[in-house]
Amino acid sequence: MKITILDGYAENPGDLSWDWLKKYGEVQIFDRTPKELIAERCADSEILITNKTPLREELLKTLPKLRYIGLLSTGFNVVDWKYCKEKGIPVCNIPSYSTDAVAQLTFAHILEHTNAVAAHSASVHGGEWSSCKDFCYWVSPLTELSGKTLGIIGFGKIGKAVAGIALAFGMKVIASTNHPSPFEGVEFADKDELLARSDYVTLHCPLTDETEKMVNSDFLSKMKPSAILINTSRGQVIDEDALAQALKNGVIAGAGLDVLSEEPPKASNPLLSIPQCSITPHIAWAGYETRTRLMDICKSNVAAFFDGKPINCVY
């Protein structure tokens, strides 16, 4: 059996192992697969494993031996799963592996805006503390989280994990969701009320037709001028031109992003030149423990397929 990993580097840059796959067949592993090589590398494969390499219907039609597609992600929009459903090809994703890691990075971005650790460390290393007349100084305003209001849009597992951390900081928490369920300490409100009241707004919603470019100029105009926007969900949820203009014009005070609409971004992305917008390169999922958990679920998915009882199918 031929097994092909199309883009394994992000999941395993060398600190994990793919050896467990070898018991199932011949394994070929590619760190990355450019668009022009996808068809060639998929040819004759019975199992394909992909993270971000797209597998569209026109390609899938040329792969008569294909029996299984394994994703190295929770999202499955890179695969034409409807075609796979018609053909009886299981498409299995990795659910709920990064909840704590995403919640952690959400607060890393929030704390970057409240405490500016990187800016203060750079200042100290640059000699400013050594030459300071006082025992302390600060290079930007410092803010306590206790008593501030956090608005959470999307209240699934990650949203709930973020709420728990916020409550531990002594924050007030408002959530907006289509499926509210009781959560001690959390108030539910519609989106407009949440935007008007929140000091920090964090996005934890899936990318759908409804949420694509949800964060537009109208959305941003409803936020406090002092508010900070955080996005660790999907880059396409934000209209990046609108956010750039809002930050330049003081409509909101800042943003913290782990995702952009195009990854890697073009150098012309308007957010890259805005200092009050902290950006990390889609790293919420990338901790060793998180990737190990992902790998373990991938192993379970493949084992279940070979046992004839696929799990975590996306359809």
XYZ file of N, CA and C in Angstrom, residues 24-282:
777
model
N 1.947 -0.017 7.828
C 0.783 -0.101 6.954
C 1.151 -0.165 5.473
N 2.394 0.160 5.136
C 2.756 0.126 3.732
C 3.981 0.971 3.426
N 4.195 1.228 2.144
C 5.313 2.054 1.677
C 4.966 3.523 1.903
N 5.838 4.245 2.607
C 5.546 5.632 2.983
C 6.509 6.586 2.280
N 5.949 7.592 1.617
C 6.781 8.676 1.098
C 6.341 9.965 1.785
N 7.344 10.701 2.259
C 7.087 11.895 3.075
C 7.690 13.115 2.389
N 6.869 14.116 2.182
C 7.323 15.382 1.619
C 7.119 16.484 2.652
N 8.143 17.308 2.833
C 8.002 18.436 3.750
C 6.930 19.396 3.261
N 6.937 19.656 1.967
C 5.985 20.571 1.336
C 5.733 20.060 -0.080
N 4.547 20.374 -0.621
C 4.246 20.000 -2.002
C 3.701 21.215 -2.744
N 4.486 21.756 -3.679
C 3.974 22.878 -4.476
C 2.843 22.420 -5.389
N 2.030 23.372 -5.808
C 0.835 23.078 -6.586
C 1.135 22.217 -7.810
N 2.236 22.524 -8.497
C 2.533 21.826 -9.750
C 2.959 20.375 -9.546
N 3.238 19.973 -8.296
C 3.674 18.595 -8.044
C 2.627 17.751 -7.322
N 1.475 18.337 -7.004
C 0.471 17.598 -6.232
C 0.043 16.327 -6.953
N -0.348 16.454 -8.221
C -0.855 15.295 -8.957
C 0.192 14.194 -9.059
N 1.422 14.578 -9.361
C 2.502 13.598 -9.502
C 2.744 12.846 -8.201
N 2.746 13.555 -7.093
C 3.047 12.926 -5.811
C 1.883 12.089 -5.275
N 0.667 12.436 -5.690
C -0.498 11.670 -5.249
C -0.714 10.395 -6.061
N -0.135 10.343 -7.242
C -0.395 9.238 -8.168
C -0.166 7.882 -7.507
N -1.121 6.977 -7.703
C -1.070 5.596 -7.197
C -1.180 5.480 -5.682
N -1.376 6.589 -4.981
C -1.483 6.523 -3.520
C -2.841 5.978 -3.099
N -2.826 5.157 -2.086
C -4.068 4.650 -1.502
C -4.448 5.435 -0.254
N -3.436 5.998 0.396
C -3.672 6.854 1.553
C -2.927 8.165 1.339
N -3.639 9.268 1.521
C -3.033 10.594 1.450
C -3.197 11.283 2.796
N -2.125 11.904 3.240
C -2.168 12.691 4.478
C -1.747 14.103 4.132
N -2.602 15.069 4.491
C -2.363 16.458 4.112
C -2.688 17.400 5.262
N -2.016 18.526 5.252
C -2.324 19.586 6.196
C -2.981 20.736 5.441
N -2.197 21.403 4.594
C -2.722 22.527 3.827
C -2.675 22.300 2.312
N -2.110 21.197 1.851
C -2.069 20.919 0.418
C -3.475 20.567 -0.064
N -4.030 21.318 -1.014
C -5.428 21.100 -1.420
C -5.614 19.839 -2.247
N -6.719 19.162 -1.990
C -7.104 17.970 -2.741
C -8.505 18.218 -3.306
N -8.545 18.734 -4.541
C -9.801 19.128 -5.171
C -10.365 17.993 -6.024
N -11.631 18.135 -6.385
C -12.330 17.077 -7.110
C -11.627 16.690 -8.399
N -11.143 17.699 -9.158
C -10.503 17.373 -10.437
C -9.273 16.492 -10.247
N -8.556 16.669 -9.136
C -7.426 15.799 -8.825
C -7.912 14.436 -8.336
N -8.851 14.445 -7.411
C -9.317 13.208 -6.806
C -9.876 12.237 -7.846
N -10.456 12.784 -8.897
C -11.003 11.934 -9.966
C -9.917 11.129 -10.681
N -8.681 11.579 -10.569
C -7.572 10.897 -11.256
C -6.867 9.885 -10.361
N -7.431 9.622 -9.181
C -6.778 8.748 -8.199
C -7.672 7.551 -7.885
N -7.765 6.598 -8.798
C -8.694 5.465 -8.614
C -8.340 4.556 -7.445
N -7.086 4.578 -6.992
C -6.674 3.698 -5.900
C -6.918 4.313 -4.520
N -7.281 5.584 -4.485
C -7.384 6.292 -3.210
C -8.465 5.687 -2.318
N -8.077 5.391 -1.078
C -9.008 4.762 -0.126
C -9.252 5.602 1.122
N -8.350 6.561 1.412
C -8.446 7.272 2.699
C -7.677 8.580 2.603
N -8.236 9.639 3.191
C -7.528 10.914 3.324
C -7.476 11.278 4.796
N -6.273 11.466 5.302
C -6.079 11.892 6.682
C -5.627 13.340 6.723
N -6.280 14.123 7.542
C -5.924 15.532 7.714
C -5.042 15.701 8.942
N -4.117 16.651 8.852
C -3.284 17.023 10.001
C -3.789 18.338 10.577
N -5.091 18.489 10.603
C -5.725 19.734 11.044
C -7.160 19.444 11.446
N -7.759 20.420 12.121
C -9.183 20.325 12.423
C -9.999 20.748 11.208
N -9.595 21.855 10.577
C -10.284 22.334 9.388
C -10.128 21.365 8.228
N -11.161 21.279 7.389
C -11.120 20.319 6.281
C -11.506 20.943 4.948
N -11.396 22.265 4.855
C -11.782 22.943 3.611
C -10.784 22.713 2.485
N -9.614 22.130 2.779
C -8.641 21.856 1.706
C -9.008 20.612 0.901
N -9.995 19.861 1.356
C -10.396 18.627 0.678
C -11.828 18.757 0.163
N -12.072 18.310 -1.057
C -13.441 18.226 -1.571
C -14.125 17.021 -0.933
N -14.574 17.219 0.301
C -15.111 16.114 1.080
C -16.449 15.611 0.535
N -17.194 16.487 -0.145
C -18.471 16.048 -0.714
C -18.238 15.006 -1.808
N -17.213 15.224 -2.621
C -16.859 14.235 -3.636
C -16.437 12.927 -2.957
N -15.623 13.063 -1.910
C -15.163 11.866 -1.192
C -16.335 11.107 -0.576
N -17.309 11.838 -0.084
C -18.494 11.186 0.491
C -19.213 10.376 -0.574
N -19.366 10.959 -1.758
C -20.027 10.253 -2.866
C -19.294 8.956 -3.214
N -17.960 8.995 -3.117
C -17.149 7.847 -3.511
C -16.832 6.913 -2.343
N -17.303 7.265 -1.159
C -17.058 6.408 0.000
C -15.635 6.450 0.513
N -14.941 7.561 0.287
C -13.562 7.718 0.759
C -13.585 8.467 2.087
N -13.208 7.847 3.191
C -13.215 8.558 4.477
C -12.228 9.731 4.459
N -12.674 10.863 4.994
C -11.819 12.032 5.201
C -11.859 12.307 6.698
N -10.731 12.120 7.366
C -10.714 12.164 8.830
C -9.817 13.292 9.326
N -10.375 14.121 10.198
C -9.631 15.278 10.698
C -9.153 15.039 12.130
N -8.585 16.080 12.720
C -8.018 16.005 14.078
C -8.783 16.981 14.972
N -9.838 16.536 15.626
C -10.645 17.460 16.433
C -10.071 17.687 17.832
N -10.311 18.869 18.353
C -10.123 19.175 19.782
C -8.733 18.874 20.319
N -7.708 19.042 19.496
C -6.351 18.759 19.978
C -5.643 20.004 20.498
N -6.117 21.200 20.119
C -5.352 22.414 20.405
C -6.092 23.409 21.299
N -7.136 22.959 21.958
C -7.974 23.876 22.741
C -7.161 24.704 23.726
N -6.383 24.042 24.573
C -5.630 24.765 25.605
C -4.543 25.639 24.990
N -3.922 25.154 23.925
C -2.848 25.918 23.285
C -3.377 27.200 22.653
N -4.537 27.123 22.006
C -5.114 28.321 21.379
C -5.556 29.316 22.453
N -6.145 28.810 23.524
C -6.540 29.699 24.619
C -5.313 30.383 25.219
N -4.220 29.645 25.340
C -2.977 30.211 25.881
C -2.455 31.334 24.994
N -2.417 31.105 23.675
C -1.903 32.152 22.787
C -2.841 33.348 22.730
N -4.133 33.109 22.877
C -5.081 34.226 22.947
C -4.658 35.188 24.050
N -4.303 34.636 25.204
C -3.900 35.512 26.309
C -2.478 36.018 26.157
N -1.644 35.304 25.427
C -0.322 35.856 25.130
C -0.471 37.162 24.348
N -1.400 37.184 23.393
C -1.634 38.413 22.628
C -2.280 39.488 23.489
N -3.219 39.100 24.326
C -3.838 40.089 25.215
C -2.780 40.701 26.134
N -1.927 39.853 26.717
C -0.914 40.343 27.650
C 0.167 41.159 26.952
N 0.417 40.887 25.675
C 1.340 41.725 24.912
C 0.831 43.161 24.864
N -0.481 43.322 24.807
C -1.055 44.671 24.767
C -1.202 45.285 26.156
N -1.290 44.477 27.204
C -1.413 45.047 28.543
C -0.058 45.341 29.182
N 0.953 44.526 28.875
C 2.244 44.646 29.562
C 3.438 44.920 28.653
N 3.290 44.734 27.366
C 4.355 45.028 26.397
C 5.703 44.464 26.851
N 5.713 43.180 27.179
C 6.935 42.541 27.675
C 8.065 42.646 26.653
N 7.776 42.386 25.388
C 8.824 42.419 24.363
C 9.426 43.816 24.228
N 8.590 44.832 24.238
C 9.089 46.200 24.094
C 9.927 46.612 25.295
N 9.502 46.229 26.492
C 10.271 46.585 27.689
C 11.593 45.824 27.756
N 11.582 44.562 27.367
C 12.824 43.799 27.352
C 13.814 44.394 26.349
N 13.311 44.773 25.178
C 14.178 45.382 24.166
C 14.771 46.689 24.685
N 13.959 47.441 25.403
C 14.437 48.703 25.968
C 15.553 48.475 26.988
N 15.366 47.473 27.835
C 16.377 47.164 28.848
C 17.673 46.694 28.178
N 17.553 45.796 27.225
C 18.734 45.300 26.516
C 19.405 46.413 25.717
N 18.645 47.439 25.375
C 19.206 48.579 24.652
C 19.899 49.591 25.552
N 19.894 49.337 26.868
C 20.621 50.190 27.798
C 19.801 51.252 28.502
N 18.503 51.322 28.234
C 17.706 52.406 28.823
C 17.559 52.286 30.334
N 17.500 51.057 30.866
C 17.382 50.920 32.313
C 18.702 51.290 32.993
N 19.799 50.884 32.398
C 21.108 51.189 32.978
C 21.340 52.690 33.092
N 20.764 53.449 32.172
C 20.968 54.908 32.182
C 19.805 55.664 32.803
N 18.841 54.923 33.368
C 17.630 55.557 33.909
C 17.924 56.220 35.258
N 17.330 57.380 35.505
C 17.517 58.100 36.769
C 16.683 57.490 37.897
N 15.674 56.708 37.526
C 14.774 56.114 38.511
C 14.932 54.590 38.528
N 14.366 53.969 39.560
C 14.526 52.514 39.687
C 13.640 51.762 38.689
N 12.663 52.466 38.082
C 11.808 51.820 37.089
C 11.326 52.858 36.078
N 10.843 52.366 34.978
C 10.240 53.232 33.959
C 9.394 52.330 33.065
N 8.557 52.903 32.228
C 7.805 52.115 31.261
C 7.750 52.852 29.932
N 7.762 52.066 28.872
C 7.839 52.639 27.528
C 6.474 52.711 26.850
N 5.460 52.134 27.502
C 4.093 52.219 26.993
C 3.144 52.078 28.178
N 1.889 52.486 28.025
C 0.938 52.351 29.133
C 0.774 50.897 29.550
N 0.606 50.673 30.838
C 0.419 49.334 31.391
C -1.001 49.222 31.931
N -1.604 48.058 31.745
C -3.025 47.896 32.039
C -3.281 46.615 32.810
N -4.144 46.686 33.819
C -4.589 45.493 34.528
C -5.775 44.862 33.803
N -5.829 43.535 33.807
C -6.978 42.843 33.233
C -8.144 42.738 34.206
N -7.848 42.685 35.480
C -8.907 42.539 36.470
C -9.921 43.670 36.327
N -11.184 43.306 36.215
C -12.249 44.288 36.077
C -12.573 44.676 34.648
N -11.697 44.328 33.711
C -11.967 44.612 32.306
C -12.949 43.570 31.745
N -13.553 43.907 30.628
C -14.549 43.028 30.014
C -13.983 42.372 28.760
N -14.090 41.058 28.716
C -13.676 40.285 27.544
C -14.915 39.806 26.805
N -14.996 40.117 25.522
C -16.081 39.620 24.690
C -15.590 38.465 23.840
N -16.278 37.343 23.895
C -15.886 36.142 23.157
C -16.938 35.863 22.090
N -16.527 35.873 20.835
C -17.447 35.557 19.741
C -17.165 34.131 19.288
N -18.131 33.270 19.546
C -17.949 31.835 19.347
C -17.656 31.203 20.689
N -18.489 30.268 21.107
C -18.342 29.740 22.468
C -18.357 28.208 22.465
N -17.481 27.646 21.605
C -17.246 26.211 21.639
C -16.199 25.886 22.688
N -15.464 24.807 22.483
C -14.487 24.371 23.485
C -13.406 25.416 23.714
N -12.913 26.029 22.633
C -11.861 27.032 22.799
C -12.416 28.278 23.481
N -13.584 28.729 23.045
C -14.187 29.897 23.682
C -14.388 29.688 25.170
N -14.814 28.496 25.548
C -15.015 28.191 26.972
C -13.681 28.174 27.719
N -12.632 27.631 27.093
C -11.312 27.624 27.739
C -10.802 29.045 27.952
N -11.017 29.910 26.968
C -10.626 31.311 27.082
C -11.411 31.985 28.209
N -12.693 31.682 28.302
C -13.520 32.258 29.366
C -12.991 31.875 30.745
N -12.581 30.617 30.896
C -12.055 30.175 32.185
C -10.810 30.941 32.590
N -9.918 31.189 31.651
C -8.710 31.964 31.944
C -9.072 33.396 32.291
N -9.991 33.977 31.522
C -10.400 35.361 31.769
C -10.990 35.523 33.165
N -11.812 34.577 33.568
C -12.416 34.648 34.899
C -11.348 34.541 35.980
N -10.310 33.720 35.733
C -9.217 33.607 36.698
C -8.460 34.920 36.829
N -8.410 35.713 35.776
C -7.784 37.037 35.815
C -8.695 38.074 36.473
N -9.902 37.698 36.782
C -10.832 38.647 37.391
C -11.572 39.494 36.374
N -11.627 39.031 35.141
C -12.321 39.781 34.096
C -13.821 39.477 34.102
N -14.586 40.396 33.550
C -15.987 40.144 33.238
C -16.026 39.529 31.838
N -16.892 38.563 31.638
C -16.903 37.846 30.355
C -18.296 37.878 29.745
N -18.334 38.298 28.476
C -19.568 38.264 27.678
C -19.306 37.357 26.485
N -20.270 36.539 26.135
C -20.119 35.665 24.972
C -21.282 35.859 24.013
N -20.974 35.749 22.735
C -21.991 35.782 21.687
C -21.875 34.495 20.891
N -22.959 33.745 20.819
C -22.937 32.455 20.139
C -24.335 32.098 19.677
N -24.406 31.289 18.639
C -25.710 30.804 18.174
C -26.250 29.685 19.050
N -25.382 29.146 19.896
C -25.781 28.002 20.722
C -25.349 28.236 22.173
N -25.993 29.182 22.881
C -25.591 29.448 24.263
C -25.891 28.271 25.188
N -24.943 28.010 26.063
C -25.147 27.001 27.100
C -24.603 27.582 28.393
N -25.266 27.307 29.514
C -24.866 27.935 30.783
C -23.391 27.717 31.105
N -22.736 28.782 31.531
C -21.333 28.726 31.932
C -21.176 29.736 33.067
N -20.826 29.249 34.235
C -20.794 30.105 35.418
C -19.857 31.300 35.216
N -20.383 32.487 35.455
C -19.587 33.690 35.345
C -19.639 34.354 33.988
N -20.294 33.722 33.006
C -20.345 34.247 31.646
C -21.747 34.746 31.332
N -21.818 35.950 30.809
C -23.084 36.541 30.369
C -23.176 36.401 28.845
N -24.361 36.117 28.360
C -24.553 36.018 26.914
C -25.273 37.259 26.400
N -24.836 37.725 25.238
C -25.417 38.928 24.655
C -25.301 38.846 23.144
N -26.062 39.689 22.441
C -25.901 39.700 20.992
C -24.594 40.400 20.638
N -24.189 40.264 19.398
C -22.879 40.733 18.968
C -22.703 42.237 19.171
N -23.722 43.024 18.825
C -23.597 44.479 18.926
C -23.395 44.918 20.373
N -24.139 44.308 21.298
C -23.970 44.656 22.715
C -22.583 44.255 23.199
N -22.140 43.083 22.775
C -20.801 42.621 23.152
C -19.737 43.604 22.680
N -19.829 44.053 21.437
C -18.822 44.973 20.893
C -18.826 46.296 21.647
N -19.995 46.771 22.004
C -20.100 48.064 22.680
C -19.529 48.037 24.091
N -19.557 46.870 24.746
C -19.179 46.789 26.153
C -17.770 46.248 26.393
N -17.192 45.597 25.403
C -15.955 44.844 25.653
C -14.697 45.695 25.518
N -13.751 45.460 26.422
C -12.417 46.070 26.319
C -11.509 45.241 25.417
N -11.788 43.942 25.356
C -11.070 43.010 24.482
C -12.117 42.143 23.798
N -11.965 41.960 22.506
C -12.868 41.092 21.750
C -12.028 39.994 21.114
N -12.371 38.745 21.377
C -11.588 37.631 20.838
C -12.486 36.717 20.016
N -11.986 36.304 18.858
C -12.773 35.545 17.885
C -12.450 34.055 17.981
N -13.477 33.241 18.163
C -13.309 31.791 18.252
C -14.438 31.089 17.501
N -14.713 31.621 16.312
C -15.801 31.092 15.492
C -15.231 30.399 14.260
N -15.967 29.459 13.686
C -15.502 28.796 12.459
C -15.637 29.729 11.262
N -14.940 29.414 10.191
C -15.084 30.166 8.948
C -16.260 29.592 8.168
N -17.286 30.414 7.988
C -18.473 30.032 7.224
C -18.837 31.200 6.314
N -19.851 30.997 5.494
C -20.332 32.103 4.658
C -20.777 33.274 5.525
N -21.312 32.969 6.693
C -21.801 34.004 7.599
C -20.665 34.768 8.267
N -19.563 34.074 8.586
C -18.488 34.731 9.340
C -17.371 35.283 8.454
N -17.326 34.920 7.172
C -16.267 35.439 6.310
C -16.344 36.967 6.237
N -15.234 37.628 6.568
C -15.139 39.093 6.632
C -16.207 39.698 7.548
N -16.559 38.934 8.579
C -17.481 39.436 9.603
C -16.934 40.694 10.259
N -15.615 40.699 10.471
C -14.977 41.876 11.076
C -14.686 42.861 9.949
N -15.645 43.735 9.722
C -15.530 44.754 8.678
C -15.592 46.128 9.325
N -15.697 47.169 8.524
C -15.681 48.535 9.072
C -16.872 48.775 9.998
N -18.031 48.191 9.662
C -19.207 48.364 10.526
C -18.989 47.690 11.874
N -18.482 46.471 11.854
C -18.171 45.723 13.078
C -17.207 46.523 13.946
N -16.137 47.003 13.358
C -15.096 47.705 14.111
C -15.599 49.034 14.671
N -16.514 49.682 13.960
C -17.046 50.972 14.427
C -17.892 50.827 15.682
N -18.336 49.608 15.970
C -19.160 49.356 17.150
C -18.321 49.039 18.383
N -17.011 48.894 18.215
C -16.127 48.619 19.342
C -15.705 49.916 20.033
N -15.236 49.805 21.257
C -14.691 50.961 21.968
C -13.410 51.444 21.284
N -13.135 52.735 21.257
C -11.860 53.211 20.701
C -10.645 52.674 21.448
N -10.850 52.270 22.704
C -9.757 51.727 23.524
C -9.649 50.209 23.433
N -10.501 49.587 22.637
C -10.589 48.125 22.626
C -9.490 47.476 21.796
N -9.217 46.216 22.127
C -8.233 45.388 21.423
C -8.967 44.189 20.803
N -8.675 43.902 19.540
C -9.259 42.756 18.844
C -8.234 41.630 18.768
N -8.650 40.409 19.102
C -7.773 39.234 19.048
C -8.386 38.212 18.091
N -7.552 37.640 17.226
C -8.049 36.584 16.339
C -7.081 35.413 16.284
N -7.524 34.277 16.812
C -6.767 33.026 16.706
C -7.620 31.969 16.015
N -8.636 32.398 15.269
C -9.537 31.440 14.621
C -9.133 31.228 13.169
N -9.676 32.013 12.253
C -9.341 31.940 10.837
C -9.140 33.348 10.307
N -8.112 33.531 9.492
C -7.786 34.859 9.004
C -8.884 35.483 8.168
N -9.624 34.642 7.431
C -10.634 35.157 6.524
C -11.848 35.738 7.250
N -11.904 35.583 8.559
C -12.992 36.180 9.337
C -12.861 37.705 9.362
N -11.659 38.208 9.083
C -11.390 39.648 9.151
C -11.188 40.232 7.760
N -11.810 41.363 7.513
C -11.496 42.190 6.349
C -10.243 42.983 6.721
N -9.105 42.552 6.219
C -7.834 43.102 6.686
C -7.646 44.562 6.300
N -8.161 44.977 5.166
C -8.082 46.398 4.796
C -8.877 47.240 5.785
N -10.054 46.756 6.160
C -10.884 47.493 7.114
C -10.205 47.571 8.476
N -9.587 46.476 8.919
C -8.896 46.494 10.207
C -7.702 47.438 10.161
N -6.955 47.412 9.073
C -5.802 48.311 8.948
C -6.236 49.766 9.045
N -7.301 50.116 8.374
C -7.792 51.490 8.426
C -8.284 51.846 9.823
N -8.958 50.900 10.469
C -9.462 51.161 11.820
C -8.316 51.402 12.801
N -7.232 50.665 12.656
C -6.077 50.853 13.538
C -5.367 52.169 13.235
N -5.219 52.500 11.964
C -4.561 53.755 11.588
C -5.348 54.970 12.052
N -6.683 54.858 12.015
C -7.541 56.000 12.326
C -8.013 56.038 13.775
N -7.541 55.096 14.594
C -7.891 55.107 16.009
C -9.307 54.649 16.301
N -9.924 53.941 15.365
C -11.265 53.409 15.617
C -11.202 52.396 16.751
N -10.157 51.553 16.766
C -9.842 50.704 17.909
C -8.361 50.889 18.237
N -7.958 50.422 19.413
C -6.603 50.720 19.883
C -5.550 49.733 19.405
N -5.942 48.504 19.153
C -4.924 47.523 18.782
C -5.534 46.199 18.383
N -4.670 45.300 17.933
C -5.108 43.964 17.539
C -3.990 42.971 17.794
N -4.372 41.700 17.980
C -3.423 40.605 18.121
C -3.901 39.459 17.261
N -3.083 39.051 16.304
C -3.513 38.060 15.313
C -2.527 36.898 15.239
N -3.060 35.693 15.155
C -2.220 34.525 14.883
C -2.497 33.962 13.501
N -3.472 34.513 12.818
C -3.877 34.023 11.501
C -4.134 35.208 10.579
N -3.843 35.011 9.296
C -4.135 36.024 8.288
C -4.894 35.364 7.137
N -5.461 36.183 6.273
C -6.297 35.644 5.199
C -5.487 34.839 4.195
N -4.209 35.180 4.044
C -3.311 34.423 3.176
C -2.053 34.109 3.963
N -1.666 32.830 3.969
C -0.517 32.395 4.767
C 0.426 31.534 3.937
N 1.704 31.929 3.826
C 2.285 33.160 4.365
C 1.718 34.394 3.667
N 1.735 35.539 4.365
C 1.148 36.747 3.775
C 2.056 37.378 2.732
N 1.440 38.098 1.820
C 2.228 38.923 0.904
C 2.860 40.065 1.690
N 4.007 40.533 1.231
C 4.679 41.649 1.903
C 3.820 42.904 1.896
N 2.855 42.950 0.986
C 1.979 44.122 0.862
C 0.783 44.083 1.807
N 0.649 43.025 2.599
C -0.478 42.962 3.535
C -0.465 44.217 4.409
N -1.570 44.973 4.463
C -1.564 46.269 5.152
C -1.338 46.181 6.648
N -1.556 45.018 7.246
C -1.405 44.893 8.696
C 0.046 44.743 9.125
N 0.916 44.359 8.208
C 2.307 44.095 8.578
C 3.064 45.360 8.981
N 2.582 46.506 8.571
C 3.285 47.759 8.860
C 2.670 48.538 10.016
N 1.728 47.943 10.717
C 1.035 48.661 11.789
C 1.556 48.195 13.143
N 2.246 49.054 13.896
C 2.900 48.618 15.130
C 1.945 48.168 16.227
N 0.748 48.717 16.249
C -0.191 48.326 17.316
C -0.939 47.032 16.992
N -0.496 46.349 15.942
C -1.063 45.046 15.579
C 0.015 43.982 15.772
N -0.077 43.213 16.853
C 0.878 42.122 17.067
C 0.444 40.924 16.224
N 1.400 40.309 15.532
C 1.092 39.197 14.635
C 2.070 38.056 14.885
N 1.542 36.872 15.098
C 2.366 35.663 15.195
C 2.040 34.760 14.000
N 2.993 33.937 13.549
C 2.830 33.183 12.300
C 2.101 31.851 12.462
N 0.823 31.927 12.871
C -0.045 30.748 12.990
C 0.611 29.684 13.879
